[in-house]
Coordinates of C-alpha atoms and ligand atoms in Angstrom, one line a residue:
M153 CA 20.3 16.5 8.2
A154 CA 21.4 12.8 6.9
R155 CA 23.7 13.1 4.1
Q156 CA 23.6 10.6 1.2
R157 CA 26.8 9.0 -0.6
A158 CA 28.0 10.6 -4.0
G159 CA 26.9 9.1 -7.2
A160 CA 27.4 9.9 -10.8
P161 CA 25.4 13.0 -10.1
Q162 CA 27.1 15.0 -8.0
H163 CA 24.6 17.4 -6.6
R164 CA 23.3 18.2 -3.8
P165 CA 20.0 19.6 -2.8
G166 CA 21.3 22.6 -1.2
G167 CA 24.1 23.3 -3.7
A168 CA 24.5 25.5 -6.8
G169 CA 24.2 24.3 -10.5
T170 CA 22.7 22.7 -13.2
L171 CA 22.4 19.1 -13.2
T172 CA 21.4 16.4 -15.7
V173 CA 20.2 13.3 -14.9
D174 CA 18.8 10.4 -16.7
A175 CA 15.8 10.3 -14.8
V176 CA 14.4 11.9 -11.6
I177 CA 12.3 9.6 -9.0
V178 CA 9.6 11.2 -7.0
G179 CA 9.3 9.1 -3.9
S180 CA 11.4 6.2 -2.6
G181 CA 8.7 4.0 -1.7
P182 CA 8.2 0.5 -2.8
G183 CA 7.4 1.9 -6.6
G184 CA 9.7 4.3 -6.9
A185 CA 12.8 1.8 -5.3
T186 CA 11.9 -0.9 -7.8
A187 CA 12.2 1.6 -10.6
A188 CA 15.4 3.1 -9.4
D189 CA 17.0 -0.5 -9.2
V190 CA 15.7 -1.3 -12.9
L191 CA 17.2 1.7 -14.0
T192 CA 20.5 1.9 -12.3
R193 CA 21.2 -1.2 -13.4
A194 CA 20.6 -0.6 -17.2
G195 CA 23.3 1.9 -16.4
W196 CA 20.9 5.1 -16.1
S197 CA 21.9 8.0 -13.6
V198 CA 18.9 8.5 -11.1
V199 CA 18.6 10.8 -8.5
I200 CA 15.5 9.9 -6.0
I201 CA 13.9 12.4 -4.3
E202 CA 12.0 12.1 -1.2
K203 CA 10.3 14.2 1.0
G204 CA 10.4 12.4 4.2
R205 CA 13.5 11.8 6.6
N206 CA 15.6 9.1 6.3
H207 CA 16.1 6.4 8.8
L208 CA 16.3 3.3 6.9
L209 CA 19.8 3.9 5.0
D210 CA 22.9 4.7 7.1
P211 CA 23.7 8.3 5.9
E212 CA 27.5 7.0 5.9
N213 CA 27.1 4.9 3.2
M214 CA 23.6 4.0 1.8
A215 CA 24.3 0.8 0.4
R216 CA 23.8 -0.6 3.8
P217 CA 20.9 -0.5 6.1
A218 CA 20.6 2.4 9.1
S219 CA 20.0 1.3 12.6
D220 CA 17.2 3.4 13.6
F221 CA 14.1 1.2 13.9
S222 CA 13.3 -0.4 17.2
N223 CA 10.1 -2.3 18.7
D224 CA 8.9 0.8 20.2
E225 CA 5.6 1.0 19.6
I226 CA 5.2 4.9 21.3
K227 CA 7.9 6.5 18.7
F228 CA 5.9 4.6 15.8
I229 CA 2.7 4.7 16.0
H230 CA 1.9 7.5 18.4
R231 CA 5.3 10.1 17.2
H232 CA 4.7 10.4 13.6
F233 CA 8.3 9.1 13.5
L234 CA 7.8 7.7 10.1
G235 CA 6.2 10.5 9.3
P236 CA 4.0 12.5 8.0
D237 CA 3.5 14.5 11.0
P238 CA -0.9 15.6 10.0
L239 CA -0.2 18.9 11.1
L240 CA 3.2 19.8 9.2
E241 CA 1.5 18.0 5.7
P242 CA -2.2 17.8 6.9
R243 CA -4.9 15.9 4.1
T244 CA -8.4 17.0 4.1
F245 CA -11.7 14.7 3.6
R246 CA -15.3 14.7 2.6
I247 CA -17.8 12.4 1.6
G248 CA -18.8 14.5 -0.9
P249 CA -19.5 18.1 -2.0
E250 CA -22.5 18.3 0.0
E251 CA -20.0 18.7 3.2
G252 CA -18.1 21.9 1.8
D253 CA -15.2 22.0 0.8
H254 CA -13.6 19.6 3.7
A255 CA -15.3 18.4 6.8
H256 CA -11.7 16.9 8.2
V257 CA -8.7 18.2 8.1
G258 CA -5.5 16.0 9.6
E259 CA -4.5 12.4 9.0
V260 CA -6.3 10.8 5.8
N261 CA -5.2 7.2 4.9
S262 CA -1.9 8.4 5.4
I263 CA 1.4 5.6 4.4
P264 CA 5.1 6.5 6.3
S265 CA 6.6 9.7 4.2
T266 CA 9.9 8.5 4.7
V267 CA 13.1 6.8 2.4
G268 CA 11.4 3.5 1.7
G269 CA 8.0 4.6 2.1
G270 CA 5.2 2.5 3.3
G271 CA 7.6 -0.5 2.7
T272 CA 9.2 0.1 6.1
H273 CA 6.3 -0.5 8.0
A274 CA 3.8 -2.5 6.3
D275 CA 4.0 -6.3 7.4
G276 CA 4.1 -6.9 4.1
K277 CA 1.6 -9.1 2.7
T278 CA 2.4 -9.8 -0.9
P279 CA 0.2 -11.6 -3.1
R280 CA 0.0 -11.4 -6.6
F281 CA -3.3 -10.8 -8.2
R282 CA -5.4 -13.1 -10.0
E283 CA -6.4 -13.5 -14.3
V284 CA -9.9 -12.3 -13.4
D285 CA -8.3 -9.0 -11.5
F286 CA -7.2 -7.8 -14.6
A287 CA -10.4 -8.3 -16.9
L288 CA -13.3 -7.4 -14.3
R289 CA -15.5 -6.2 -16.9
S290 CA -15.0 -9.2 -19.2
A291 CA -15.2 -11.8 -16.4
Y292 CA -18.3 -10.1 -14.8
G293 CA -19.4 -7.3 -16.3
P294 CA -20.6 -3.6 -15.3
Q295 CA -21.9 -2.3 -12.4
P296 CA -24.7 0.3 -11.1
G297 CA -22.6 3.7 -11.0
A298 CA -19.2 2.2 -11.0
D299 CA -16.8 2.7 -13.9
V300 CA -15.9 -1.3 -14.0
V301 CA -13.2 -1.4 -16.8
D302 CA -10.6 -4.6 -17.9
W303 CA -7.0 -3.8 -17.1
P304 CA -4.8 -2.8 -20.9
V305 CA -2.7 -5.4 -19.1
T306 CA -3.0 -9.4 -18.4
Y307 CA -1.9 -11.5 -15.7
G308 CA 0.3 -13.3 -18.6
H309 CA 2.0 -9.9 -19.4
L310 CA 3.1 -9.7 -15.5
E311 CA 3.6 -13.1 -14.5
P312 CA 7.1 -12.7 -15.2
W313 CA 7.6 -9.8 -13.6
Y314 CA 5.9 -11.1 -11.3
A315 CA 8.4 -13.7 -10.8
M316 CA 11.5 -11.0 -11.1
V317 CA 10.3 -8.9 -7.8
E318 CA 9.6 -11.7 -6.3
Q319 CA 13.0 -12.3 -5.9
A320 CA 14.7 -9.1 -5.8
I321 CA 12.6 -8.6 -2.8
G322 CA 12.7 -12.3 -1.2
V323 CA 8.7 -13.0 -1.1
A324 CA 8.2 -16.3 1.5
G325 CA 5.4 -18.7 0.4
N326 CA 4.1 -21.6 -0.7
A327 CA 3.5 -22.1 -4.3
G328 CA 0.2 -24.4 -4.6
E329 CA -1.0 -24.0 -1.4
N330 CA -3.7 -21.4 -2.4
P331 CA -6.0 -23.2 -4.5
F332 CA -7.7 -20.2 -6.1
A333 CA -4.0 -18.5 -7.1
A334 CA -2.5 -18.4 -11.0
P335 CA -0.6 -20.1 -12.1
R336 CA 3.3 -19.4 -11.5
S337 CA 6.1 -19.8 -13.6
G338 CA 8.4 -20.8 -10.6
P339 CA 8.6 -21.7 -6.9
F340 CA 8.4 -18.6 -4.1
P341 CA 12.0 -17.6 -3.2
M342 CA 12.0 -18.9 0.4
P343 CA 9.3 -21.5 2.3
P344 CA 7.0 -19.6 4.6
G345 CA 7.9 -18.4 8.1
A346 CA 6.3 -20.1 11.3
P347 CA 2.5 -19.4 11.6
M348 CA 1.1 -17.2 14.8
F349 CA -0.4 -19.7 17.5
G350 CA -4.0 -18.1 16.6
A351 CA -3.9 -18.7 13.0
T352 CA -3.2 -22.2 13.7
L353 CA -6.8 -22.3 15.3
S354 CA -8.3 -20.0 13.0
V355 CA -7.2 -22.0 9.9
A356 CA -8.2 -24.9 11.2
A357 CA -11.7 -23.4 12.3
A358 CA -11.6 -22.0 8.6
E359 CA -10.7 -25.1 6.8
R360 CA -14.0 -27.2 9.0
L361 CA -16.5 -24.6 7.8
G362 CA -15.3 -25.2 3.9
F363 CA -12.6 -22.3 3.5
H364 CA -8.9 -22.6 1.8
P365 CA -7.1 -20.8 4.0
Y366 CA -2.7 -20.7 3.0
A367 CA -0.1 -19.0 4.2
A368 CA 0.7 -15.6 3.3
P369 CA 2.6 -14.5 0.6
T370 CA 5.1 -12.3 2.6
A371 CA 8.2 -10.0 1.8
A372 CA 9.8 -10.6 5.5
N373 CA 12.7 -13.3 5.2
S374 CA 11.6 -16.6 6.9
V375 CA 15.4 -18.3 6.0
P376 CA 18.4 -15.4 5.7
Y377 CA 18.2 -14.3 2.1
G378 CA 20.2 -11.4 0.2
G379 CA 22.7 -10.3 2.4
R380 CA 19.7 -10.2 5.7
P381 CA 18.5 -12.2 8.5
A382 CA 15.4 -14.2 8.7
C383 CA 12.7 -12.8 10.7
N384 CA 12.4 -13.6 14.6
N385 CA 8.7 -12.8 15.3
C386 CA 9.5 -10.4 17.5
G387 CA 5.8 -9.2 16.9
F388 CA 5.7 -5.3 16.4
C389 CA 5.6 -5.7 12.7
A390 CA 3.0 -4.3 11.3
S391 CA 3.2 -0.2 11.1
L392 CA 6.6 -0.4 12.8
G393 CA 10.1 -0.6 11.0
C394 CA 11.6 -4.1 11.1
P395 CA 15.2 -3.7 13.6
I396 CA 16.7 -6.4 11.9
H397 CA 15.7 -5.6 8.5
A398 CA 13.9 -8.8 8.0
K399 CA 11.1 -7.4 5.3
G400 CA 12.7 -6.7 1.8
D401 CA 10.6 -3.9 -0.1
P402 CA 12.1 -1.7 -0.4
V403 CA 15.0 -1.9 1.2
A404 CA 16.9 -4.7 -0.8
L405 CA 16.4 -2.7 -4.1
L406 CA 17.4 0.8 -2.7
T407 CA 20.7 -0.6 -1.0
R408 CA 21.1 -2.4 -4.0
T409 CA 20.6 0.6 -6.2
M410 CA 23.0 3.0 -3.9
A411 CA 25.3 -0.2 -4.0
T412 CA 25.7 1.1 -8.2
G413 CA 27.4 4.2 -7.4
R414 CA 24.6 5.6 -10.4
A415 CA 22.3 7.3 -7.9
E416 CA 21.5 9.8 -5.3
L417 CA 18.9 9.6 -2.8
W418 CA 17.8 13.4 -1.2
P419 CA 15.5 12.9 2.0
E420 CA 13.6 15.7 3.1
T421 CA 13.1 17.4 0.2
F422 CA 9.6 17.9 -2.0
V423 CA 9.3 17.8 -5.7
S424 CA 6.5 21.1 -5.9
R425 CA 6.6 20.9 -9.8
I426 CA 7.1 18.8 -12.9
R427 CA 8.8 21.3 -15.3
T428 CA 7.0 20.8 -19.1
A429 CA 7.6 22.3 -22.2
G430 CA 5.4 20.8 -25.1
R431 CA 5.6 17.4 -25.2
R432 CA 8.1 16.8 -23.0
A433 CA 9.2 17.4 -19.2
T434 CA 12.3 18.9 -18.6
G435 CA 13.0 18.0 -15.0
V436 CA 11.2 19.4 -11.8
D437 CA 11.6 22.1 -9.0
F438 CA 12.2 21.1 -5.9
I439 CA 12.7 22.4 -2.2
G440 CA 15.4 20.9 -0.1
P441 CA 15.7 20.9 3.8
D442 CA 17.1 24.5 3.6
G443 CA 13.3 25.6 2.4
V444 CA 15.2 27.1 -1.1
E445 CA 13.1 25.8 -4.4
R446 CA 15.7 24.8 -7.1
S447 CA 15.4 23.2 -10.4
M448 CA 17.1 20.2 -11.8
D449 CA 17.1 18.7 -15.5
A450 CA 16.1 14.9 -16.2
R451 CA 15.8 13.5 -19.5
H452 CA 12.9 11.4 -18.2
V453 CA 10.7 11.7 -14.7
I454 CA 9.8 9.1 -12.9
V455 CA 6.5 9.2 -10.5
A456 CA 6.1 7.0 -7.4
G457 CA 4.9 9.4 -4.6
G458 CA 1.7 7.0 -4.0
A459 CA -1.8 7.2 -5.3
V460 CA -2.3 10.5 -3.4
E461 CA 0.9 12.4 -3.8
T462 CA 1.1 11.9 -7.1
P463 CA -2.0 12.9 -8.1
R464 CA -1.5 15.6 -6.0
L465 CA 2.0 16.6 -7.7
L466 CA 0.4 16.2 -10.9
L467 CA -2.3 18.7 -10.7
L468 CA 0.4 20.9 -8.6
S469 CA 2.5 20.7 -12.2
G470 CA -0.7 21.1 -14.6
V471 CA 0.2 17.4 -16.0
G472 CA -1.8 15.3 -17.0
N473 CA -5.9 15.3 -18.6
E474 CA -8.9 15.7 -16.4
L475 CA -8.9 12.5 -15.2
V476 CA -6.4 13.1 -12.7
G477 CA -7.1 11.9 -9.5
R478 CA -10.4 10.1 -10.3
F479 CA -11.7 6.9 -9.3
L480 CA -9.8 6.5 -6.1
M481 CA -10.4 3.3 -4.4
V482 CA -9.2 2.7 -1.0
H483 CA -10.0 -1.4 -0.1
F484 CA -13.4 -1.8 2.0
Q485 CA -12.7 -3.2 5.3
T486 CA -15.1 -5.6 6.9
I487 CA -13.3 -6.1 10.3
V488 CA -14.5 -9.0 12.7
V489 CA -13.5 -9.5 15.9
G490 CA -13.8 -12.6 18.6
M491 CA -13.5 -12.6 22.1
M492 CA -11.7 -16.0 22.8
P493 CA -11.4 -17.6 26.4
F494 CA -8.1 -18.5 25.8
D495 CA -4.6 -16.6 25.3
V496 CA -4.2 -16.7 21.4
H497 CA -0.7 -15.2 21.6
A498 CA -1.0 -12.5 19.3
D499 CA 1.0 -10.2 20.5
R500 CA 4.0 -12.1 18.6
G501 CA 4.6 -13.0 15.2
R502 CA 4.8 -11.0 11.7
A503 CA 0.8 -9.5 12.1
V504 CA -0.8 -11.9 9.6
T505 CA 0.7 -15.0 8.4
H506 CA -2.8 -16.9 7.6
V507 CA -4.9 -15.5 5.0
H508 CA -8.2 -16.8 2.6
D509 CA -9.5 -15.6 -1.0
D510 CA -12.8 -17.6 -1.2
P511 CA -14.8 -13.8 -1.0
M512 CA -13.3 -12.8 -3.8
I513 CA -14.6 -16.3 -6.0
P514 CA -18.5 -15.1 -6.1
D515 CA -20.3 -18.3 -4.8
P516 CA -24.3 -19.2 -5.0
P517 CA -24.5 -17.6 -1.6
S518 CA -22.8 -14.2 -3.1
R519 CA -24.7 -14.6 -6.3
A520 CA -28.0 -14.8 -4.2
A521 CA -26.7 -11.9 -1.9
A522 CA -26.0 -9.7 -4.9
R523 CA -29.5 -10.5 -6.5
A524 CA -31.5 -9.9 -3.5
A525 CA -29.8 -6.5 -3.0
G526 CA -30.2 -5.6 -7.1
L527 CA -26.5 -5.8 -8.0
P528 CA -25.2 -8.1 -11.2
W529 CA -22.6 -9.6 -8.8
L530 CA -20.7 -9.1 -5.8
R531 CA -16.9 -9.7 -4.8
G532 CA -15.4 -9.4 -1.2
G533 CA -12.0 -9.7 -0.6
M534 CA -8.7 -11.3 0.9
V535 CA -8.9 -11.9 4.3
E536 CA -6.6 -11.7 7.0
H537 CA -6.4 -13.5 10.0
S538 CA -5.0 -11.5 12.9
G539 CA -4.2 -10.6 16.4
G540 CA -5.3 -7.6 18.5
G541 CA -3.1 -4.4 19.9
M542 CA 0.0 -3.5 21.4
P543 CA 0.7 -3.1 25.3
V544 CA 0.7 1.1 25.1
G545 CA -2.7 0.4 22.8
E546 CA -4.0 -1.6 25.4
A547 CA -3.0 0.1 28.3
K548 CA -4.9 3.4 26.7
I549 CA -8.2 1.9 26.8
S550 CA -8.1 -0.3 29.9
P551 CA -9.6 1.3 32.8
W552 CA -7.4 3.5 35.1
G553 CA -7.2 2.3 39.2
P554 CA -6.6 -0.4 40.8
E555 CA -8.0 -2.7 37.7
H556 CA -5.5 -1.5 35.2
G557 CA -2.6 -3.7 36.4
R558 CA -4.6 -6.5 36.5
L559 CA -6.2 -6.0 33.4
M560 CA -3.3 -5.7 31.8
R561 CA -2.0 -8.9 33.2
D562 CA -4.6 -10.8 32.0
S563 CA -4.8 -8.8 28.4
P564 CA -8.2 -9.0 27.1
H565 CA -7.3 -7.2 24.2
R566 CA -4.2 -8.2 23.1
R567 CA -3.9 -11.5 23.9
H568 CA -7.9 -12.3 24.1
V569 CA -8.9 -10.9 20.2
W570 CA -9.2 -12.5 17.1
A571 CA -10.2 -10.4 14.1
F572 CA -10.3 -10.9 10.1
I573 CA -9.9 -7.8 8.1
M574 CA -11.1 -8.2 4.7
Q575 CA -9.7 -6.0 2.0
G576 CA -12.6 -5.9 0.1
E577 CA -13.3 -4.8 -3.6
D578 CA -13.5 -1.0 -3.9
L579 CA -14.9 -0.5 -6.9
P580 CA -14.0 2.8 -9.1
Y581 CA -16.6 5.1 -9.2
A582 CA -15.4 8.9 -11.0
T583 CA -16.9 10.8 -7.9
N584 CA -14.3 9.5 -5.6
T585 CA -11.4 11.4 -6.0
I586 CA -8.1 12.9 -4.6
D587 CA -8.0 17.1 -5.7
L588 CA -6.5 20.2 -4.3
D589 CA -8.0 21.5 -1.1
P590 CA -9.3 25.0 -1.8
K591 CA -8.3 26.3 1.4
V592 CA -6.1 23.8 3.4
R593 CA -2.2 24.5 2.6
D594 CA 0.9 22.2 4.2
A595 CA 3.7 23.5 5.8
R596 CA 5.5 24.2 2.8
G597 CA 2.4 26.5 1.5
F598 CA 1.5 24.0 -1.3
P599 CA -3.0 23.0 -1.5
A600 CA -2.9 20.1 0.6
A601 CA -4.6 16.7 -0.9
R602 CA -8.4 16.4 -0.8
M603 CA -9.5 13.6 -0.4
T604 CA -13.9 12.8 -1.3
Y605 CA -14.7 9.2 -0.9
R606 CA -18.4 7.5 -0.4
A607 CA -18.5 3.4 -0.5
G608 CA -20.5 2.3 -3.2
R609 CA -24.0 0.0 -2.5
H610 CA -21.3 -3.0 -3.8
E611 CA -18.9 -2.3 -0.8
L612 CA -21.9 -2.2 1.3
V613 CA -23.6 -4.9 0.5
A614 CA -20.2 -7.1 0.3
Y615 CA -19.7 -6.2 3.7
E616 CA -22.9 -7.0 4.8
H617 CA -22.7 -10.3 3.2
H618 CA -19.2 -11.7 4.0
A619 CA -18.8 -10.3 7.6
P620 CA -21.8 -13.1 9.3
R621 CA -19.8 -15.9 7.6
L622 CA -16.8 -14.8 8.9
E623 CA -17.9 -14.1 12.6
A624 CA -18.8 -18.1 12.1
I625 CA -15.3 -18.8 11.7
L626 CA -14.0 -17.2 14.8
S627 CA -17.4 -18.8 16.5
E628 CA -16.1 -22.2 15.3
M629 CA -12.6 -21.5 16.8
G630 CA -14.1 -21.1 20.1
A631 CA -15.3 -17.0 20.6
T632 CA -17.2 -16.3 23.4
R633 CA -18.7 -13.0 22.1
T634 CA -18.1 -11.5 18.2
F635 CA -19.0 -8.3 16.4
C636 CA -18.1 -6.6 13.4
T637 CA -17.5 -3.3 11.7
S638 CA -15.8 -1.7 8.8
S639 CA -13.6 0.9 7.4
P640 CA -14.7 3.3 6.3
G641 CA -18.3 2.9 8.5
G642 CA -20.9 5.3 7.1
D643 CA -24.4 6.4 7.5
F644 CA -25.5 2.5 6.5
L645 CA -27.8 0.0 8.4
G646 CA -28.8 3.2 10.8
V647 CA -25.1 4.2 12.5
R648 CA -22.9 6.6 11.7
R649 CA -19.5 5.7 11.8
K650 CA -16.1 7.0 11.1
P651 CA -16.1 7.6 7.0
I652 CA -12.4 8.0 6.6
P653 CA -10.8 4.9 5.1
D654 CA -8.4 3.1 7.4
S655 CA -7.0 0.9 4.4
R656 CA -3.5 2.2 3.9
H657 CA -4.3 0.4 0.5
V658 CA -4.8 3.5 -1.8
M659 CA -5.3 3.0 -5.9
G660 CA -6.3 4.1 -9.0
T661 CA -5.9 8.1 -9.4
T662 CA -4.0 7.9 -12.9
R663 CA -5.5 5.0 -14.1
M664 CA -4.2 3.3 -17.0
G665 CA -5.5 2.5 -20.5
D666 CA -5.1 2.5 -24.1
D667 CA -7.5 5.3 -24.8
P668 CA -6.2 8.7 -23.8
T669 CA -10.3 10.0 -23.4
A670 CA -10.7 7.3 -20.9
S671 CA -7.3 6.9 -19.0
V672 CA -4.3 9.1 -17.8
V673 CA -1.1 7.0 -18.5
D674 CA -1.0 4.2 -21.5
P675 CA -0.2 0.7 -20.3
L676 CA 3.4 1.4 -19.1
G677 CA 2.7 3.8 -17.1
R678 CA 3.3 7.1 -19.2
V679 CA 1.0 10.1 -19.4
H680 CA -0.7 10.3 -22.2
G681 CA 0.3 13.6 -24.4
L682 CA 3.9 13.3 -22.7
D683 CA 6.4 11.5 -23.4
N684 CA 8.5 11.1 -20.5
V685 CA 7.0 11.2 -17.8
T686 CA 6.0 7.8 -16.3
V687 CA 3.8 7.3 -13.2
A688 CA 5.0 3.8 -11.0
D689 CA 2.7 3.4 -8.3
S690 CA -0.6 1.9 -7.5
S691 CA -2.4 5.0 -8.8
V692 CA -2.4 3.3 -12.2
F693 CA -4.2 0.4 -11.0
P694 CA -8.1 0.3 -13.2
T695 CA -9.8 -1.8 -10.8
S696 CA -8.6 -2.9 -7.4
S697 CA -9.1 -6.0 -7.1
G698 CA -9.2 -7.8 -3.2
Y699 CA -5.4 -8.2 -2.5
G700 CA -3.0 -5.8 -1.2
P701 CA -1.8 -3.8 -3.9
T702 CA 2.1 -3.5 -3.2
L703 CA 3.4 -6.8 -5.3
T704 CA 1.5 -6.0 -8.3
L705 CA 2.4 -2.3 -7.8
V706 CA 6.2 -3.6 -7.8
A707 CA 5.6 -5.5 -10.5
L708 CA 4.1 -2.9 -13.0
A709 CA 6.7 -0.5 -11.8
A710 CA 9.5 -2.8 -12.9
R711 CA 8.0 -3.4 -16.1
A712 CA 7.7 0.1 -16.6
A713 CA 11.2 1.1 -15.6
G714 CA 12.5 -2.0 -18.0
A715 CA 9.9 -0.5 -21.3
L716 CA 12.3 2.3 -20.9
T717 CA 15.5 1.1 -20.3
G718 CA 14.8 -2.1 -22.8
T719 CA 15.7 -4.6 -20.0
G720 CA 13.9 -7.3 -18.8
P721 CA 12.6 -11.0 -18.8
E722 CA 10.8 -10.4 -22.6
T723 CA 13.9 -9.1 -23.7
G724 CA 15.9 -11.9 -22.3
T725 CA 18.1 -9.0 -20.3
P726 CA 18.0 -9.0 -16.7
A727 CA 16.3 -6.2 -15.1
M728 CA 17.2 -6.3 -11.3
G729 CA 19.1 -8.5 -8.8
Ligands
FAD1566 C1 0.6 -0.4 8.8 C2 0.6 -0.9 7.0 C3 0.2 -2.1 6.8 C4 0.3 -2.2 5.0 N1 0.5 -3.6 4.8 C5 0.6 -4.1 3.5 C6 0.4 -5.0 3.1 O1 0.4 -6.3 4.3 N2 0.3 -5.4 1.8 C7 0.2 -4.4 0.8 O2 0.1 -4.7 -0.2 N3 0.1 -3.2 1.4 C8 0.3 -3.0 2.5 N4 0.3 -1.5 2.8 C9 0.2 -0.7 1.6 C10 2.0 -0.7 1.4 O3 2.5 0.3 2.0 C11 1.7 0.6 -0.1 O4 0.9 -0.2 -0.8 C12 2.9 0.6 -0.2 O5 4.0 1.6 0.6 C13 2.9 2.1 -2.0 O6 4.3 2.0 -2.6 P1 4.8 3.7 -3.2 O7 5.8 3.4 -3.7 O8 3.5 3.6 -4.4 O9 4.2 4.5 -2.4 P2 4.5 4.6 -0.8 O10 5.0 3.8 -0.3 O11 3.4 5.7 0.0 O12 5.8 5.9 -0.5 C14 5.7 7.1 -1.9 C15 6.8 8.2 -1.3 O13 6.9 9.2 -2.1 C16 7.0 10.6 -0.9 N5 6.9 11.3 -1.6 C17 5.6 11.6 -2.1 N6 4.8 13.1 -2.7 C18 6.3 13.5 -2.9 C19 7.1 14.5 -3.1 N7 5.7 15.4 -4.1 N8 8.6 14.6 -3.2 C20 8.7 13.9 -2.6 N9 8.6 12.8 -2.4 C21 7.6 12.5 -2.4 C22 6.2 9.9 0.0 O14 7.0 10.7 1.0 C23 6.5 8.2 0.5 O15 7.9 8.1 1.2 C24 0.7 -1.4 4.1 C25 0.5 0.0 4.5 C26 0.3 0.7 6.4 C27 1.1 1.7 6.4
SF4_1567 S1 7.9 -9.7 13.0 FE1 9.6 -10.4 11.9 S2 9.6 -9.1 9.8 FE2 8.0 -8.4 11.4 S3 9.7 -6.4 12.7 FE3 9.6 -8.9 13.5 S4 11.5 -9.6 12.9 FE4 10.6 -7.8 11.5

């Protein structure tokens, strides 16, 4: 097992003795790493506990990145290099209780379980939410069946934190290019990187049809920044670790945290329970790589396991109210594919370099579509301009025999496909949940997380409305054929498709609010009824917007940690960097 550099807390998961730290942080993904950076900068001692392996930080000196990543599709995509292994850590899925305990056991919309969490292999589009995303109920009103609410936090509250975390992780972007963007207090820390060739064509086609594409704000260096090099557009980006660490979230935060000497990071260690006494958490129980369960004390517990594992841990611990796990949201993806008669060179670049937001702004056609469907309003999501697959994936779907070599050379999928993925706003329904599966357990013997999810009518109507508009852009770009699908699928439009969502954007399972009877955590992420347990990930989102969740969860995590330490832009005391 990779060991870590000693910080202030002198303890190891396999060692004996009692340890008390200022904070124990569960999970080392973007949320946990952000909290660690803010807390250690303010002088707190922290232990970050991560159930996955460490391939991100040099085990000899965790203030330096490691070199375990490579442009290896088999290692990352097919061999669970960054975990979780669905045989050892299964999840279960069902559309609803009519399917019994579960209908599927295995991989369910999982994000890497490793030091750095999903930040290690996301391609890192980091847009901010807009003002309206925090006030959906006030702006548009309710939706049948959904519990649409305003956030207890506004864009104005979060703007200084957005600005701070963009600097901390290094976001490349072009302020002012997106006409729909919320106001910013300053520019991006660096300009956007090189566009993908296919994106230059889809951007031009979209503009000809009246859409407003722009360079996607991305947490990958376009120039050397933070001691890390600029992206070289290697083409193996989404779902793979960056071999040169041009992606900044969360390696920038974790290396800085470890350099303070006030943190320890324990990989391959699972937090099995948050221990409580009255209104306070006293620490956690954990199982290290030796399989032995131990305990540690902490003044604060920060839970940043992601929006599936965080509610699972709260449920395993009996922490939180009866709303824990409810209002799961995943982003309903509309996927539109165009076959291009020319080479779009989609195998080069950062997977997505351009996006457009138009489907998130209700316009006369979308209002008409909503009326026709009997809905009060309709919102889509941010549209990612993207390419086809990778070589091994293409080989798997190319027929064997003499034709195989020719097909691989011609590359109809990798180099002749251009696609749009719309991350459609997924409304919060009380019946979409994470809970504990009554039968399936992980390799350590703990109940697996069970996802119960059914897309609502709003999401399906948004798909039907926006898919043809996106197909029109691909036709304008030159596609000879287009088709569309969605994730999750389902038994709509007369066809039954894969019902398990694949978005990897998971939100909402410990929603925040002022009212303890209608939410799980308060506006600073603190679990109602407990003085010292804070949730620092996208579990706290009351609604999902149609933007990738990561920058917003990172800004919220920084704000929550800043509230504990009394640091941050609101106090005039730097919290990060
Ligand atoms: C291929 C891919 C592309 C993506 N692209 C984007 C994008 O472009 N934009 C965007 O906004 N988002 C994107 N995402 C989503 C993004 O990765 C997540 O939003 C982000 O990682 C969430 O951060 P987090 O810290 O909340 O949780 P995670 O990244 O899931 O980290 C949680 C960590 O906690 C650990 N953990 C959980 N429970 C325990 C426990 N009990 N004990 C110890 N450790 C525990 C987990 O192992 C994990 O490492 C993408 C995801 C993937 C997979
Ligand atoms: S495309 Fe750039 S950011 Fe992505 S993995 Fe390659 S070098 Fe890293």
